[in-house]
CSV table of C-alpha atoms in Angstrom, one decimal:
chain,number,residue,atom,x,y,z
A,785,MET,CA,6.4,-14.0,-0.6
A,786,MET,CA,9.8,-12.2,-0.6
A,787,THR,CA,12.7,-13.0,1.7
A,788,ILE,CA,15.6,-10.7,2.3
A,789,LYS,CA,18.8,-12.0,3.8
A,790,GLY,CA,21.8,-10.0,4.6
A,791,SER,CA,24.4,-9.1,7.1
A,792,HIS,CA,24.8,-6.3,9.7
A,793,ILE,CA,27.5,-4.8,7.5
A,794,GLY,CA,26.7,-2.5,4.6
A,795,ASN,CA,27.4,0.9,3.2
A,796,ARG,CA,25.3,3.9,2.2
A,797,LYS,CA,24.7,2.5,-1.3
A,798,ASP,CA,23.4,-0.7,0.2
A,799,THR,CA,21.1,1.2,2.6
A,800,SER,CA,19.8,3.3,-0.3
A,801,GLU,CA,19.0,0.3,-2.4
A,802,ALA,CA,17.3,-1.4,0.5
A,803,LEU,CA,15.1,1.6,1.3
A,804,ASP,CA,14.2,1.8,-2.4
A,805,PHE,CA,12.0,-1.2,-1.8
A,806,PHE,CA,9.4,0.8,0.1
A,807,PRO,CA,8.3,3.4,-2.5
A,808,ARG,CA,8.3,0.7,-5.2
A,809,GLY,CA,5.7,-1.2,-3.2
A,810,PHE,CA,7.7,-4.3,-2.5
A,811,THR,CA,6.9,-4.2,1.2
A,812,GLY,CA,3.5,-4.0,2.9
A,813,ILE,CA,4.7,-2.5,6.2
A,814,PRO,CA,3.1,0.9,7.1
A,815,ILE,CA,5.8,3.5,7.9
A,816,LYS,CA,5.1,6.9,9.5
A,817,THR,CA,7.8,9.5,9.8
A,818,VAL,CA,7.6,11.8,12.8
A,819,GLY,CA,9.7,14.7,14.0
A,820,LEU,CA,11.8,14.5,17.2
A,821,SER,CA,9.2,16.8,18.8
A,822,GLU,CA,6.6,14.0,18.4
A,823,LEU,CA,8.7,11.3,20.0
A,824,GLN,CA,6.9,11.5,23.3
A,825,LYS,CA,3.5,10.8,21.6
A,826,VAL,CA,4.9,7.7,20.0
A,827,TYR,CA,6.2,6.5,23.4
A,828,ASP,CA,2.8,7.1,24.9
A,829,LEU,CA,1.1,5.0,22.1
A,830,MET,CA,3.6,2.2,22.8
A,831,ARG,CA,2.9,2.4,26.6
A,832,THR,CA,-0.9,2.4,26.1
A,833,PHE,CA,-0.6,-0.8,24.0
A,834,SER,CA,1.7,-2.6,26.4
A,835,SER,CA,-0.6,-1.8,29.4
A,836,THR,CA,-3.9,-2.9,27.8
A,837,GLN,CA,-2.7,-5.5,25.3
A,838,SER,CA,-6.2,-5.5,23.8
A,839,GLU,CA,-5.8,-3.2,20.8
A,840,ALA,CA,-2.7,-2.1,19.0
A,841,LYS,CA,-2.2,1.6,18.8
A,842,ILE,CA,0.8,1.3,16.5
A,843,ALA,CA,0.7,-0.6,13.2
A,844,GLY,CA,4.0,-0.8,11.3
A,845,ARG,CA,7.1,1.3,12.0
A,846,TYR,CA,7.7,4.8,13.2
A,847,VAL,CA,10.8,6.6,11.8
A,848,VAL,CA,12.2,9.6,13.7
A,849,ASP,CA,13.3,12.5,11.4
A,850,THR,CA,15.7,14.5,13.6
A,851,SER,CA,15.5,17.4,11.2
A,852,LYS,CA,11.9,18.1,12.1
């Protein structure tokens, strides 16, 4: 098990190093990148889960790429 501790303060280099954990396989969190145009679909998935509470529609994290 890996534990990461830090502060709310950092710079771009710190962020880059932290994000480098993902492609190297140090995390097991599924991440999906979506464009801004797909944001409503993500909200709908979250709403569906919160209203039914029986089955998760979202596993992991969604990242919004504003350039898409």
